[in-house]
Coordinates of N, CA, C and O in Angstrom, one line a residue:
Q226 N -15.8 -6.4 -3.7 CA -14.7 -6.3 -4.8 C -13.8 -5.1 -4.0 O -14.1 -4.1 -4.0
L227 N -12.4 -5.5 -4.5 CA -11.4 -4.4 -4.6 C -11.5 -3.8 -5.6 O -11.0 -4.1 -6.5
Q228 N -11.0 -2.6 -5.3 CA -10.9 -1.3 -6.8 C -10.1 -0.4 -6.2 O -10.5 0.1 -5.6
F229 N -9.3 0.1 -7.2 CA -8.6 1.3 -7.2 C -8.8 2.2 -8.6 O -9.0 2.1 -9.6
V230 N -9.0 3.6 -7.9 CA -9.0 4.6 -9.2 C -7.6 5.5 -9.1 O -7.8 6.2 -7.9
E231 N -6.8 5.6 -9.9 CA -5.9 6.4 -10.0 C -6.3 7.3 -11.2 O -7.0 7.4 -11.4
S232 N -6.1 9.0 -10.1 CA -6.0 10.1 -10.9 C -4.9 11.1 -10.9 O -4.1 10.9 -10.0
G233 N -4.9 11.8 -11.5 CA -4.2 13.2 -11.1 C -3.0 13.2 -12.7 O -2.1 14.2 -12.1
G234 N -2.9 11.8 -13.3 CA -1.7 12.1 -14.5 C -2.1 13.4 -15.3 O -3.4 13.8 -15.7
D235 N -0.8 13.7 -16.3 CA -0.9 15.1 -17.2 C 0.1 14.8 -17.8 O 1.2 14.6 -17.9
S236 N 0.4 16.2 -18.7 CA 1.3 16.0 -19.6 C 1.8 17.4 -19.3 O 1.2 18.7 -18.8
V237 N 3.3 17.6 -18.6 CA 3.7 18.4 -18.3 C 5.2 19.0 -18.4 O 6.1 18.0 -19.4
Q238 N 5.6 19.8 -18.4 CA 7.0 20.1 -18.6 C 7.9 19.3 -17.7 O 7.7 19.6 -16.4
P239 N 9.4 19.4 -18.3 CA 10.2 19.1 -17.3 C 10.7 19.8 -15.9 O 10.8 21.1 -16.5
G240 N 10.4 19.6 -14.9 CA 10.9 20.5 -13.9 C 9.1 20.6 -13.2 O 9.2 21.4 -12.2
G241 N 8.1 20.1 -13.9 CA 6.4 20.6 -13.3 C 6.7 19.5 -12.4 O 7.0 18.8 -11.6
S242 N 5.3 19.5 -11.6 CA 4.8 18.8 -10.6 C 3.1 18.2 -10.8 O 2.5 19.0 -11.6
L243 N 3.1 17.3 -10.5 CA 1.7 16.8 -10.3 C 1.7 16.0 -9.2 O 2.3 15.6 -8.5
R244 N 0.1 15.6 -8.8 CA -0.1 14.8 -7.6 C -1.2 14.2 -8.0 O -2.1 13.9 -8.4
L245 N -0.5 13.2 -7.8 CA -1.5 11.4 -8.2 C -2.3 11.0 -6.8 O -1.5 11.3 -5.7
S246 N -3.7 10.5 -7.3 CA -4.4 10.1 -6.1 C -4.6 8.4 -6.6 O -5.1 8.3 -7.6
C247 N -4.6 7.7 -5.0 CA -5.1 6.4 -5.6 C -6.3 6.5 -4.8 O -6.1 6.3 -3.3
V248 N -7.5 6.4 -5.4 CA -8.7 6.0 -4.1 C -9.2 4.6 -4.0 O -9.3 3.7 -5.2
A249 N -9.4 4.0 -3.1 CA -9.7 2.6 -2.6 C -11.1 2.3 -2.0 O -12.1 3.3 -1.7
S250 N -11.6 1.3 -2.9 CA -12.9 1.0 -2.7 C -12.9 -0.2 -2.5 O -12.6 -1.1 -2.7
G251 N -14.2 -1.0 -1.5 CA -14.1 -2.3 -0.8 C -13.3 -2.8 0.0 O -13.7 -4.0 0.2
F252 N -12.6 -2.0 0.4 CA -12.0 -2.3 1.6 C -11.6 -0.8 2.2 O -11.5 -0.2 1.6
S253 N -10.8 -0.9 3.7 CA -10.2 -0.3 4.4 C -8.8 -0.2 3.8 O -7.8 -0.9 4.6
L254 N -8.4 0.9 3.1 CA -7.1 1.1 2.7 C -5.9 1.4 3.7 O -4.7 1.1 3.5
G255 N -6.4 2.0 5.0 CA -5.9 2.6 5.7 C -5.2 1.3 6.6 O -4.3 1.6 7.6
W256 N -6.1 -0.1 6.5 CA -5.3 -1.5 6.5 C -4.3 -1.9 6.0 O -3.6 -2.9 6.8
D257 N -3.7 -0.9 5.2 CA -2.8 -1.9 4.5 C -1.4 -1.0 4.0 O -1.4 0.2 4.3
T258 N -0.4 -2.0 3.5 CA 0.8 -1.0 3.0 C 0.2 -0.8 1.3 O 0.0 -1.7 0.8
V259 N 0.5 0.5 1.1 CA 0.2 0.4 -0.3 C 1.5 1.3 -1.5 O 2.3 1.8 -0.2
A260 N 1.5 0.6 -2.7 CA 2.8 0.6 -3.1 C 2.6 1.5 -4.6 O 1.3 1.3 -4.6
W261 N 3.0 2.5 -5.3 CA 3.1 3.1 -6.4 C 4.0 2.4 -7.2 O 4.9 2.2 -6.8
F262 N 3.2 2.0 -8.4 CA 4.1 1.5 -9.4 C 3.9 2.5 -10.9 O 2.9 3.2 -10.9
R263 N 5.2 2.2 -11.8 CA 4.9 2.7 -13.1 C 5.0 1.2 -14.1 O 5.5 0.4 -14.0
Q264 N 4.0 1.3 -15.0 CA 4.6 0.3 -15.9 C 4.5 1.1 -17.5 O 3.8 2.0 -17.9
D265 N 5.7 1.1 -18.5 CA 5.8 1.0 -19.3 C 5.3 0.1 -20.6 O 5.3 -1.0 -20.3
P266 N 4.7 0.4 -21.7 CA 4.5 -0.4 -22.7 C 5.2 -1.8 -22.9 O 6.5 -1.8 -23.0
G267 N 4.5 -2.9 -22.5 CA 5.7 -3.9 -22.5 C 6.1 -4.8 -21.3 O 7.3 -5.8 -21.6
K268 N 6.0 -3.9 -20.4 CA 6.9 -3.9 -19.1 C 6.2 -4.4 -18.2 O 5.1 -3.6 -18.4
D269 N 6.8 -4.9 -17.1 CA 6.0 -5.2 -16.1 C 6.3 -4.1 -14.9 O 6.7 -3.3 -15.4
H270 N 4.9 -4.0 -14.1 CA 4.9 -3.2 -12.9 C 6.3 -2.9 -12.2 O 6.8 -3.7 -11.5
E271 N 6.5 -1.8 -12.0 CA 7.8 -1.5 -11.0 C 7.3 -0.6 -10.3 O 7.1 0.6 -10.0
G272 N 7.8 -1.2 -9.2 CA 7.8 -0.4 -8.0 C 8.6 0.8 -7.4 O 9.4 1.1 -7.8
I273 N 7.9 2.2 -7.3 CA 8.5 3.0 -7.0 C 8.6 4.2 -5.8 O 9.5 4.1 -5.5
S274 N 7.6 3.8 -5.2 CA 7.2 4.4 -3.5 C 6.3 3.3 -2.7 O 5.7 2.9 -3.3
C275 N 6.6 3.4 -1.5 CA 5.5 2.8 -1.0 C 5.4 3.3 0.8 O 6.6 4.0 1.1
I276 N 3.9 3.0 1.2 CA 4.0 3.6 2.7 C 3.3 2.4 3.2 O 2.0 1.8 2.9
S277 N 3.8 2.2 4.1 CA 3.1 1.2 5.4 C 1.8 1.5 6.1 O 1.3 2.9 5.7
D278 N 1.3 1.0 6.7 CA -0.1 1.0 7.3 C 0.1 2.1 8.8 O -1.0 3.0 8.9
D279 N 1.7 1.6 8.7 CA 1.9 2.9 9.8 C 2.6 4.0 9.8 O 3.2 5.1 10.7
G280 N 2.9 4.3 8.1 CA 3.4 5.6 8.0 C 4.9 5.3 7.5 O 5.5 6.4 7.1
T281 N 5.4 4.0 7.5 CA 6.6 4.3 7.1 C 6.6 4.0 5.6 O 6.1 3.7 4.8
T282 N 8.0 4.8 4.8 CA 7.8 5.4 3.6 C 9.4 4.2 3.3 O 10.2 4.6 4.1
Y283 N 9.2 4.6 1.5 CA 10.5 4.3 0.8 C 10.4 4.5 -0.2 O 9.1 4.6 -1.0
Y284 N 11.0 4.9 -1.2 CA 11.4 5.6 -2.4 C 12.5 4.8 -3.3 O 13.6 4.7 -2.6
D285 N 12.2 4.7 -4.3 CA 13.0 4.5 -5.4 C 14.3 5.3 -5.4 O 13.5 6.5 -5.2
D286 N 15.2 5.1 -5.8 CA 16.2 5.8 -5.9 C 16.1 7.0 -6.7 O 16.6 8.4 -6.8
F287 N 15.5 6.6 -7.7 CA 15.3 7.5 -9.2 C 14.2 8.7 -8.7 O 14.4 9.7 -9.4
V288 N 13.4 8.4 -7.7 CA 12.4 9.6 -7.7 C 12.3 10.1 -6.0 O 11.8 11.2 -5.8
K289 N 13.6 9.0 -5.4 CA 14.0 10.1 -4.2 C 14.5 11.7 -4.1 O 15.1 11.7 -4.9
G290 N 13.4 12.1 -3.1 CA 14.2 13.7 -3.0 C 12.7 14.5 -3.8 O 13.0 15.7 -4.1
R291 N 12.3 13.7 -5.0 CA 11.3 14.5 -5.7 C 10.3 13.8 -5.7 O 9.1 14.9 -5.9
F292 N 10.0 12.8 -5.2 CA 8.5 12.6 -4.7 C 8.3 12.4 -3.6 O 9.2 12.0 -3.0
I293 N 6.5 12.3 -2.9 CA 6.7 11.8 -1.8 C 5.5 11.5 -1.8 O 4.3 11.9 -2.3
I294 N 5.1 9.9 -1.1 CA 3.9 9.9 -0.8 C 3.4 9.8 0.5 O 4.3 10.3 1.4
S295 N 2.4 9.6 0.6 CA 1.1 10.3 2.0 C 0.0 9.4 1.6 O -0.4 8.8 0.4
R296 N -1.1 9.5 2.6 CA -2.3 8.9 2.7 C -3.1 9.5 3.7 O -2.8 10.1 4.7
D297 N -4.0 9.5 3.4 CA -5.6 10.0 3.6 C -6.2 9.0 4.5 O -7.3 8.7 3.5
N298 N -6.3 8.4 5.6 CA -7.1 7.1 5.6 C -8.7 7.3 5.8 O -9.5 6.4 5.2
A299 N -9.0 8.4 6.6 CA -10.2 8.4 6.5 C -11.0 8.9 4.8 O -12.0 8.4 4.7
A300 N -9.8 9.6 3.9 CA -10.5 9.4 2.7 C -10.4 8.3 2.1 O -10.6 8.2 0.5
N301 N -9.8 7.3 2.5 CA -9.3 6.2 1.7 C -8.6 6.4 0.5 O -8.9 5.6 -0.5
T302 N -7.2 7.2 0.6 CA -6.4 7.2 -0.4 C -5.1 8.0 -0.1 O -4.7 7.9 0.9
V303 N -4.6 7.3 -1.1 CA -2.9 7.4 -1.2 C -2.3 8.3 -1.7 O -2.8 8.5 -3.3
F304 N -1.7 9.3 -2.0 CA -1.3 10.1 -2.8 C 0.1 10.1 -3.4 O 0.9 9.7 -2.7
L305 N 0.4 10.6 -4.5 CA 1.9 11.0 -4.7 C 2.1 11.9 -5.5 O 1.9 12.4 -6.4
Q306 N 2.6 12.8 -4.4 CA 3.3 14.1 -5.1 C 4.1 13.9 -5.7 O 5.4 13.6 -5.4
M307 N 4.4 14.6 -7.1 CA 5.9 14.3 -7.9 C 6.1 15.6 -8.1 O 5.1 16.7 -8.8
S308 N 7.6 16.0 -7.7 CA 8.1 17.2 -8.4 C 9.2 17.3 -8.8 O 9.6 16.2 -8.9
N309 N 9.7 18.2 -9.9 CA 11.0 18.5 -10.7 C 11.1 17.1 -11.7 O 11.7 16.3 -11.6
L310 N 9.7 16.8 -12.1 CA 9.3 15.6 -13.0 C 10.6 16.0 -14.1 O 10.7 17.0 -14.5
R311 N 10.6 14.9 -14.6 CA 12.1 14.3 -15.7 C 11.2 13.8 -17.0 O 10.0 13.0 -16.7
P312 N 11.5 13.8 -18.4 CA 11.0 13.0 -19.1 C 11.1 11.3 -19.2 O 10.1 10.9 -19.5
E313 N 12.1 11.0 -18.2 CA 12.3 9.4 -18.0 C 11.0 9.2 -16.8 O 10.7 8.0 -16.9
D314 N 10.4 10.0 -16.4 CA 9.2 9.9 -15.4 C 8.1 9.5 -16.3 O 6.9 8.9 -15.9
K315 N 8.0 9.9 -17.6 CA 6.9 9.7 -18.6 C 6.2 8.0 -18.2 O 7.0 6.7 -18.4
S316 N 4.9 7.7 -18.0 CA 4.9 6.2 -17.8 C 3.5 6.5 -17.4 O 2.7 7.7 -17.2
R317 N 2.6 5.0 -17.4 CA 1.6 5.2 -16.8 C 1.7 4.5 -15.1 O 2.2 3.8 -14.9
Y318 N 0.8 5.3 -14.2 CA 1.3 4.9 -13.0 C -0.2 4.0 -12.2 O -1.3 5.0 -12.3
Y319 N 0.4 3.6 -11.5 CA -0.7 2.5 -10.8 C -0.5 2.4 -9.1 O 0.6 2.2 -8.7
C320 N -1.3 2.0 -8.5 CA -1.2 1.9 -6.9 C -2.0 0.1 -6.5 O -2.5 -0.3 -7.4
A321 N -1.3 -0.5 -5.9 CA -1.6 -1.4 -5.6 C -1.0 -2.1 -3.8 O -0.2 -1.1 -3.5
V322 N -2.0 -2.8 -3.1 CA -1.6 -3.1 -2.0 C -0.6 -4.0 -1.8 O -0.3 -4.7 -3.0
V323 N 0.1 -4.0 -0.8 CA 1.5 -5.0 -0.6 C 1.5 -5.4 0.6 O 0.7 -4.9 2.0
G324 N 1.5 -6.7 0.8 CA 1.2 -7.7 1.7 C 1.8 -7.8 2.7 O 2.3 -8.9 3.0
V325 N 2.3 -6.9 3.7 CA 3.6 -6.8 4.7 C 2.6 -5.6 5.5 O 1.7 -4.6 5.0
K326 N 2.7 -5.7 6.4 CA 2.8 -4.5 8.0 C 3.7 -4.3 8.6 O 4.6 -4.6 8.8
R327 N 3.5 -2.8 8.8 CA 3.9 -2.0 9.3 C 5.9 -1.6 9.0 O 7.0 -0.8 9.7
M328 N 5.8 -1.7 7.5 CA 7.4 -1.6 7.1 C 7.2 -2.0 5.2 O 6.3 -2.7 4.8
C329 N 7.6 -1.2 4.7 CA 7.9 -1.4 3.1 C 9.0 -0.9 2.9 O 9.8 -0.1 3.1
D330 N 9.9 -1.6 1.6 CA 10.9 -1.4 0.8 C 10.8 -2.0 -0.2 O 9.9 -3.0 -1.1
R331 N 12.1 -1.7 -1.2 CA 11.9 -2.2 -2.6 C 11.6 -3.9 -2.6 O 11.0 -4.1 -3.5
A332 N 12.0 -4.0 -2.5 CA 12.3 -5.7 -2.0 C 10.6 -6.4 -1.8 O 10.2 -6.9 -2.5
L333 N 10.5 -6.0 -0.7 CA 9.1 -6.2 -0.3 C 8.1 -6.0 -1.1 O 6.9 -6.6 -1.7
V334 N 8.1 -4.7 -1.7 CA 7.0 -4.2 -2.7 C 7.2 -5.1 -3.7 O 6.2 -5.7 -4.8
A335 N 8.4 -5.7 -4.5 CA 8.4 -6.8 -5.6 C 8.1 -7.9 -5.2 O 7.3 -8.5 -5.9
R336 N 8.2 -8.4 -4.2 CA 7.6 -9.9 -3.4 C 6.5 -9.9 -3.4 O 5.7 -11.0 -3.7
Y337 N 5.6 -9.0 -2.4 CA 4.3 -8.8 -1.9 C 3.1 -8.1 -2.6 O 2.1 -7.9 -2.2
A338 N 3.2 -7.5 -3.8 CA 2.3 -6.5 -4.3 C 1.5 -7.4 -4.8 O 1.3 -8.4 -5.5
S339 N 0.1 -7.1 -4.7 CA -0.7 -7.5 -4.9 C -1.0 -7.3 -6.6 O -0.5 -6.8 -7.5
D340 N -1.5 -8.2 -7.4 CA -1.8 -8.3 -8.6 C -2.8 -8.0 -8.8 O -3.4 -7.8 -10.2
Y341 N -3.9 -7.3 -8.3 CA -4.9 -6.6 -8.4 C -4.9 -5.2 -9.0 O -4.4 -4.2 -8.1
W342 N -4.8 -4.7 -10.5 CA -4.6 -3.4 -10.6 C -5.8 -2.7 -11.3 O -6.8 -3.2 -11.6
G343 N -6.0 -1.3 -10.7 CA -6.8 -0.4 -11.5 C -6.5 -0.3 -13.0 O -5.7 -0.8 -13.6
Q344 N -6.9 0.9 -13.3 CA -7.1 1.3 -14.8 C -5.7 2.2 -14.9 O -4.9 2.1 -16.0
G345 N -4.7 3.0 -13.9 CA -3.9 3.8 -13.8 C -4.2 4.9 -14.0 O -5.1 5.6 -14.6
T346 N -2.9 5.9 -14.4 CA -3.0 7.4 -15.2 C -1.8 7.6 -15.5 O -0.9 7.2 -14.6
Q347 N -2.2 8.2 -16.7 CA -1.1 8.6 -17.4 C -0.1 9.7 -17.0 O -0.7 10.8 -16.7
V348 N 1.0 9.8 -17.1 CA 2.1 11.1 -16.7 C 3.0 11.0 -17.9 O 3.7 10.3 -18.4
T349 N 3.1 12.5 -18.7 CA 3.4 12.9 -19.7 C 4.6 13.5 -19.4 O 4.2 14.7 -18.7
V350 N 6.2 14.1 -19.5 CA 6.8 14.5 -19.2 C 7.8 15.0 -20.7 O 8.7 14.2 -20.9
S351 N 7.1 16.3 -21.2 CA 7.9 16.8 -22.2 C 7.9 18.1 -22.5 O 7.4 18.7 -22.2
S352 N 9.1 18.7 -23.4 CA 9.4 19.9 -23.1 C 8.6 20.6 -24.7 O 8.6 19.4 -25.8

């Protein structure tokens, strides 16, 4: 069984920071490319960032310079460090496997992301 548990979301003020975690079970996350997504009510999952099995990273223009994706393969975990949060960052955030190796970018995430989703974690940014 493939399972994801996202955590770390909270309500913060603009300019605040959060660290999201995605813990995988049922498979070895270190062998896969993983992406973070956001989903707003009534909308599709939108790729935000990804990190390949060998550490290649990609960031959406809206989060570049503010978010950092990383992984701890021994802990079977992918992180998203979120800094300088903006109200428009409010969303529910998910992680998912992307079916490519050694690379990732926006197009690859959109095309090859798995349809298997966890429960997500809610991020709210408001003053």
